[in-house]
Coordinates of C-alpha atoms in Angstrom, one line a residue:
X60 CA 184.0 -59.3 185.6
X61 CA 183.4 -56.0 184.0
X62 CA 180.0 -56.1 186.5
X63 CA 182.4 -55.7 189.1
X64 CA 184.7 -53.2 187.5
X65 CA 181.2 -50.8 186.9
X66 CA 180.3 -51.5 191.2
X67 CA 184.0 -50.6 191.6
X68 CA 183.8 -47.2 189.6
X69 CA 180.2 -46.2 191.5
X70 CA 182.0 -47.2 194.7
X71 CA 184.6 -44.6 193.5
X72 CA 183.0 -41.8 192.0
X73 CA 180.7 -42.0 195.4
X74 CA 184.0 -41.9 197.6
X75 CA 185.0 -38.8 195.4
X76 CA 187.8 -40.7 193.9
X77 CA 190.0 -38.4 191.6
X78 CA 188.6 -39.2 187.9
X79 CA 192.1 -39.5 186.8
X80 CA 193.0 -41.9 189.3
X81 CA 189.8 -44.0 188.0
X82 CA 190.4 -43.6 184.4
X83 CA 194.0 -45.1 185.1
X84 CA 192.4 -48.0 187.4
X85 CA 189.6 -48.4 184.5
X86 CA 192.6 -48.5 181.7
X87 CA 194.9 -50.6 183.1
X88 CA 191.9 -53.1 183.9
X89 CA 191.4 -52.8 180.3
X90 CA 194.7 -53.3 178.7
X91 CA 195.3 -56.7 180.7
X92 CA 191.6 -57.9 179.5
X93 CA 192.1 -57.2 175.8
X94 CA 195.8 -58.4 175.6
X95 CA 194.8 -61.7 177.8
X96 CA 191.6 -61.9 175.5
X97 CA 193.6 -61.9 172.5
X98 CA 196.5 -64.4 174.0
X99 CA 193.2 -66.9 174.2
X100 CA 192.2 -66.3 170.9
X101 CA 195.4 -65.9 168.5
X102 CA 197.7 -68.7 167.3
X103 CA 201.3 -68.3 169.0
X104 CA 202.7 -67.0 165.3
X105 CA 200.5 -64.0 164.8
X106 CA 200.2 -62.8 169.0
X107 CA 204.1 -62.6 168.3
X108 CA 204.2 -60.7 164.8
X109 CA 201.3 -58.6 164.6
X110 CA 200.2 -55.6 167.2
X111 CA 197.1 -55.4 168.6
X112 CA 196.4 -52.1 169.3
X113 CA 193.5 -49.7 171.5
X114 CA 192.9 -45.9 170.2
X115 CA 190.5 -43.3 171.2
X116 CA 189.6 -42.9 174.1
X117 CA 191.0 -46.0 175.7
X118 CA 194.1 -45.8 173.5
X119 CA 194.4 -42.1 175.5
X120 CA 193.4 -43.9 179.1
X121 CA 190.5 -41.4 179.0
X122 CA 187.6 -44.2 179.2
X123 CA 185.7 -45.2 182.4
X124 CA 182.5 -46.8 181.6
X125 CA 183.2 -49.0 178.6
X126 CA 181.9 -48.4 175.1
X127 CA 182.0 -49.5 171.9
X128 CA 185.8 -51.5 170.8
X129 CA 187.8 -49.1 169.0
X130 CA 190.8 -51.2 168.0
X131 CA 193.6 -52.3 165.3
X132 CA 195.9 -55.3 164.1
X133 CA 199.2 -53.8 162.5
X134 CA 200.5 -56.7 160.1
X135 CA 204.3 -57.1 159.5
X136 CA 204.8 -57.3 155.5
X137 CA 206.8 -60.2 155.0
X138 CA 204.9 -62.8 156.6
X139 CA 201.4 -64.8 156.7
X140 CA 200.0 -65.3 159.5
X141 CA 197.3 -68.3 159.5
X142 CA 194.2 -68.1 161.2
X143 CA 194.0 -64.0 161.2
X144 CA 190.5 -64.2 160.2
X145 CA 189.4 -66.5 163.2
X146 CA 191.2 -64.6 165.7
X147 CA 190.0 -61.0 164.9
X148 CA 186.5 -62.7 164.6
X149 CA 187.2 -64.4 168.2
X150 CA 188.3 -61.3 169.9
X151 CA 185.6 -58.5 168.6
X152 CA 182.3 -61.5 169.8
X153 CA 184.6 -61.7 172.9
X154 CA 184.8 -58.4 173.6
X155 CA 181.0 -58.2 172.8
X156 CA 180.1 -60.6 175.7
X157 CA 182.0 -59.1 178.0
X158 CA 180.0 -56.0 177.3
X159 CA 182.3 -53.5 174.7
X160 CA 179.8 -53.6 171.4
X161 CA 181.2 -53.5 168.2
X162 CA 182.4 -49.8 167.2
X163 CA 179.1 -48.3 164.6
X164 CA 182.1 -47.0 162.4
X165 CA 183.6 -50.1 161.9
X166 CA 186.7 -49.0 163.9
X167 CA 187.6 -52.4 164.7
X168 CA 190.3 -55.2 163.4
X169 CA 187.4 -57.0 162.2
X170 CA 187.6 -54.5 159.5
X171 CA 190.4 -54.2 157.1
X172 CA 190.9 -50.7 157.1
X173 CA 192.3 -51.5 160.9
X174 CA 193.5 -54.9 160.4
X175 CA 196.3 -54.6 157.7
X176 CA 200.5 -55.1 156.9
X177 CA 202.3 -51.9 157.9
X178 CA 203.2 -50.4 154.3
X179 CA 199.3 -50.9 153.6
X180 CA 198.5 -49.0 157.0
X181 CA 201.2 -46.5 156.1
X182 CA 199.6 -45.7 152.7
X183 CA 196.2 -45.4 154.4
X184 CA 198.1 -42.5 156.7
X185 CA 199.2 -41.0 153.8
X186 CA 195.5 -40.8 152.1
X187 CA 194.0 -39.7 155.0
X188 CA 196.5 -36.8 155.1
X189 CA 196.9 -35.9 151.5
X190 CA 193.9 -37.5 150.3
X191 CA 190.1 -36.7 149.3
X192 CA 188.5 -38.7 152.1
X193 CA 185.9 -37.2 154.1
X194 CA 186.7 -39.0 156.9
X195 CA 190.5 -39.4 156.8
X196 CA 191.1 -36.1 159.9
X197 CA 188.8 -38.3 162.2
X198 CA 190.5 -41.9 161.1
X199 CA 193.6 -40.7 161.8
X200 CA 192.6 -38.9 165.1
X201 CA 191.8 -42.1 166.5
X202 CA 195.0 -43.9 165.1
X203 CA 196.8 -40.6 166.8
X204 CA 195.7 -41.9 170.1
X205 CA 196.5 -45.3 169.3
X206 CA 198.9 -47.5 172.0
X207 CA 199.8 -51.0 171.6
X208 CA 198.4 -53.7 174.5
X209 CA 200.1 -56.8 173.0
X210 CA 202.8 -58.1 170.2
X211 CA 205.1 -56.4 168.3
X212 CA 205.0 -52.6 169.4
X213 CA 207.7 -52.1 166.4
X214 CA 204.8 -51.8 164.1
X215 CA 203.3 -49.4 165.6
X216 CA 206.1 -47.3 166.1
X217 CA 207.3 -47.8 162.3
X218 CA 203.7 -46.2 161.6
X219 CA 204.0 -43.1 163.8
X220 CA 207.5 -42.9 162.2
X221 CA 205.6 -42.4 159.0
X222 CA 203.1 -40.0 161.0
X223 CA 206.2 -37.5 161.7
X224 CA 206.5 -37.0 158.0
X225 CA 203.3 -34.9 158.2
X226 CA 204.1 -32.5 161.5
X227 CA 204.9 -29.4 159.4
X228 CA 202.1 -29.6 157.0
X229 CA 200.1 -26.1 157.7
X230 CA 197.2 -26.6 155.6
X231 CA 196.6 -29.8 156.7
X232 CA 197.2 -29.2 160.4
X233 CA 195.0 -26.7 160.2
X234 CA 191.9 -29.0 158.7
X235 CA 192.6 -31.2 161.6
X236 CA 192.6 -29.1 164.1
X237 CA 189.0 -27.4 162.8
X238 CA 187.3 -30.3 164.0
X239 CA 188.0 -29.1 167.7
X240 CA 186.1 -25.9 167.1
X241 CA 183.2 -27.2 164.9
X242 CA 180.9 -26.5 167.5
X243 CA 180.5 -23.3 168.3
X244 CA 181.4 -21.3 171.4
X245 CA 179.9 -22.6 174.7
X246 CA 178.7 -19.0 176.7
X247 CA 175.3 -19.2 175.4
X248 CA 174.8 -22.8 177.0
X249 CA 175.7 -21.2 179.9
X250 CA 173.5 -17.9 180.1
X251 CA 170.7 -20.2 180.2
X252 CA 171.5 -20.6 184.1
X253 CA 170.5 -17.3 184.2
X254 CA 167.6 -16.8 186.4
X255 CA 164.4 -16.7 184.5
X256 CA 166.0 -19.0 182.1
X257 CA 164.8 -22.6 181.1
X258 CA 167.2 -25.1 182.2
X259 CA 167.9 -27.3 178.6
X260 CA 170.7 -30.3 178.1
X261 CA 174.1 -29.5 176.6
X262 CA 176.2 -32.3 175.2
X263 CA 179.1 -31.9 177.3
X264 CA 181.4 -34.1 175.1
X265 CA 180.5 -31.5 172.1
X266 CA 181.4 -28.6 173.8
X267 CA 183.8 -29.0 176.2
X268 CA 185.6 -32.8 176.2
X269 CA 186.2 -32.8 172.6
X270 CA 187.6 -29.5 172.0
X271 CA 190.0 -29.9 174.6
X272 CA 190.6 -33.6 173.7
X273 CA 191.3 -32.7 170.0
X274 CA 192.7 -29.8 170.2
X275 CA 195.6 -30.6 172.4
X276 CA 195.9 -33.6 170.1
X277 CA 196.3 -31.7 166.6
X278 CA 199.3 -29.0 169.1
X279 CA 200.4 -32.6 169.8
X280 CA 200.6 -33.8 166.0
X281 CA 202.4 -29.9 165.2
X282 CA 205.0 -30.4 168.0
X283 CA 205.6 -33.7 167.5
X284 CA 204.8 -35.0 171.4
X285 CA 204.3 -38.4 171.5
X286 CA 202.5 -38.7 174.6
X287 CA 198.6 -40.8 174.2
X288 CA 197.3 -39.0 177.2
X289 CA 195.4 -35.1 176.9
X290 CA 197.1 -33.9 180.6
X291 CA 200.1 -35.8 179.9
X292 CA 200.1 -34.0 176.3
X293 CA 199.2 -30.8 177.6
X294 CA 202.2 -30.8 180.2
X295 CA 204.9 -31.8 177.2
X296 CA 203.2 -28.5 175.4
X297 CA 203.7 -26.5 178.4
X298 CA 207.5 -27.3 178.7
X299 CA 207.9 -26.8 175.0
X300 CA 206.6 -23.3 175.4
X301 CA 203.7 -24.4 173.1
X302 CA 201.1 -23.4 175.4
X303 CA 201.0 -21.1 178.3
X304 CA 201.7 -23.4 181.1
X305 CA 199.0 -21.8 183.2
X306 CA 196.3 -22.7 180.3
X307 CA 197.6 -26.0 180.2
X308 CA 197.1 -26.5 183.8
X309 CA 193.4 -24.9 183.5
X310 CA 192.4 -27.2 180.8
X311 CA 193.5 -30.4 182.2
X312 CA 191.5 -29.6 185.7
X313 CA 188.8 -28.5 182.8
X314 CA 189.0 -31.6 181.3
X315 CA 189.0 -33.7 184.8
X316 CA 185.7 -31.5 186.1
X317 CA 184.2 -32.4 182.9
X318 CA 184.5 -35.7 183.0
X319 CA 183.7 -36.6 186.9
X320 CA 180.7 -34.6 186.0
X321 CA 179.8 -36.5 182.5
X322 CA 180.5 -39.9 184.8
X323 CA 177.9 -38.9 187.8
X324 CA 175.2 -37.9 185.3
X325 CA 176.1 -42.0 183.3
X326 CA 176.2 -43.9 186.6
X327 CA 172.5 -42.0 187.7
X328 CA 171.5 -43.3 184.0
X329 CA 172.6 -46.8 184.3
X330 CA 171.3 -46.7 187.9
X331 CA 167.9 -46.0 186.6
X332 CA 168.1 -48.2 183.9
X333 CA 168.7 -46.1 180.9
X334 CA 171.2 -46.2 178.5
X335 CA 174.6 -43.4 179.1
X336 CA 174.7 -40.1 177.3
X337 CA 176.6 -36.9 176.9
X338 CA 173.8 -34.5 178.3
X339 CA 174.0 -32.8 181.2
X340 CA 171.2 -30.6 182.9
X341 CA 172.1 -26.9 184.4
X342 CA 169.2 -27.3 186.3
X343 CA 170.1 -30.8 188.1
X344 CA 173.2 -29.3 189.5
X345 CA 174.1 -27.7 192.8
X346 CA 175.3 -23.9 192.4
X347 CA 178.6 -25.1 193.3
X348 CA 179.3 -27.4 189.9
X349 CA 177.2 -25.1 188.2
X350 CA 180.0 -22.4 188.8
X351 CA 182.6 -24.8 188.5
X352 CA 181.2 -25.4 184.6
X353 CA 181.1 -21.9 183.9
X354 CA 185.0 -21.7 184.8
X355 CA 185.6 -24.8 182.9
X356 CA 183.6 -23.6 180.1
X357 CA 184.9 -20.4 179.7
X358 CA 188.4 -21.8 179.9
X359 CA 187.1 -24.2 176.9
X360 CA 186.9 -20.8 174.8
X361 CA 190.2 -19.2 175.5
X362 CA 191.2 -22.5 174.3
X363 CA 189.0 -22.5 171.4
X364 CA 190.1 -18.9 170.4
X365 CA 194.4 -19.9 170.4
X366 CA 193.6 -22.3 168.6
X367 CA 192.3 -20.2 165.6
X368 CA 195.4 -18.3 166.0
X369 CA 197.9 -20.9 165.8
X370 CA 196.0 -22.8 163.1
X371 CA 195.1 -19.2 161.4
X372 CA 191.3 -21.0 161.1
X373 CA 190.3 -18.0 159.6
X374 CA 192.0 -18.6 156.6
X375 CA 189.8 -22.4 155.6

């Protein structure tokens, strides 16, 4: 059935289908195959008491062709729940034949790290935040973006709770919010369309999706928006005064251009056989997109540089 989901996305992206209505298509399509997948596998007891939970890029409705699973279990902390072990173990080879491979980083309720009671999970937060861990900023990025798709949403809501604690935390906020600009400025990609230049790949994720993506999601953590979704995020920061409502609406047509662009260049790939990427080619695209980009890109780097003002990324 995910076959037919993929024909359904080529059919649309070839219609010139607006990528947020297919991200919305593509997530709800999800949700009702994970929570159904997890109604098969789950004894009665623990669908009721637990949450099973998406994050990421799903957890955002941001994911069109599927990836690797990037999901969680919140456990309540007064109650065992037989047969946890069978059912995460049922659900992540489930997933797997439908096509969503296990997450490389482990981001899965297979692990315990994701699959855990909620003062357990809530310490975790806490050591991600005040803690030594190298990777704690990205683990709790992708909790940040988490929603639940079946059980007891209360969990999850008790752990963003928890989450709130940590809003006015400056030094920390601003170590999160680093990430978005670890990878330089994007106008040198970009003078390589220059004539006379050689046309080389740019990981578009890198240098324009993620920055956006994280960045709005570390304003969101400051400000205390609970929205999953970037535009959806971006708008709350707008009518909060946050962010210059004209930027906001820059980077989340940005942020669509990017990714209708990122999906043409995947469905080609998979059309031909080869496995999805990130790169795109300046020299592939018509002079339209190309000048589209350059826009998108450019807005990518006023974004970049508020950013370092509001976080004071100078100062790390």
């Amino acid at each position: 059935m995910t076959a037919a989901l993929e024909a359904s996305i080529a059919r649309w992206h070839a219609e010139a289908v607006d990528v947020e209505a297919i991200t919305a298509a593509v997530t709800a399509f999800n949700q009702r195959l994970f929570a159904r997948t997890w109604e098969l596998v789950a004894p009665l007891p623990l669908q009721r008491h637990s949450c099973l939970i998406v994050m990421g890029s799903e957890g955002r409705g941001e994911q069109i062709l599927k990836t690797d699973q990037d999901n969680g279990l919140l456990l309540p902390d007064d109650r065992a729940l037989p047969g946890l072990d069978t059912a995460t173990r049922g659900f992540s080879d489930a997933l797997a034949a439908f096509g969503y491979p296990p997450c490389p980083g482990g981001n899965m309720l297979t692990d315990r790290l994701w699959c855990r009671p909620l003062a357990a999970f809530r310490d975790s937060l806490t050591d991600w935040i005040r803690g030594n861990d190298p990777e704690g900023a990205m683990r709790l990025a992708i909790f940040f973006d988490a929603v639940a798709v079946a059980g007891d949403g209360a969990l999850l809501d008790g752990a963003r709770r928890h989450l709130r604690l940590f809003g006015t935390d400056d030094a920390f906020l601003a170590r999160f919010a680093a990430a978005a600009d670890q990878f330089g400025e994007s106008a040198p990609w970009w003078r390589w369309l220059s004539p006379g230049r050689d046309s080389r790949a740019t990981d578009i994720k890198k240098r324009g999706l993620f920055p956006i993506v994280h960045g709005t999601r570390a304003l969101a953590l400051r400000h205390r928006v609970e929205a999953r979704g970037t535009a959806e995020r971006l708008r709350l920061l707008a009518d909060g005064g946050h962010v210059e409502g004209a930027l906001a609406d820059a980077l989340r047509d940005a942020m669509h251009l990017l990714m209708a662009v990122r999906l043409g260049r995947q469905l080609a790939q998979r059309a031909a056989g080869r496995t999805p990427d990130n790169l795109i080619e300046p020299g592939a695209l018509d002079a339209a997109t190309q000048r589209r980009l350059e826009q998108a890109f450019d807005v990518v780097d006023r974004f970049r540089r508020l950013l370092r003002q509001q976080f004071r990324l100078d100062l790390l």
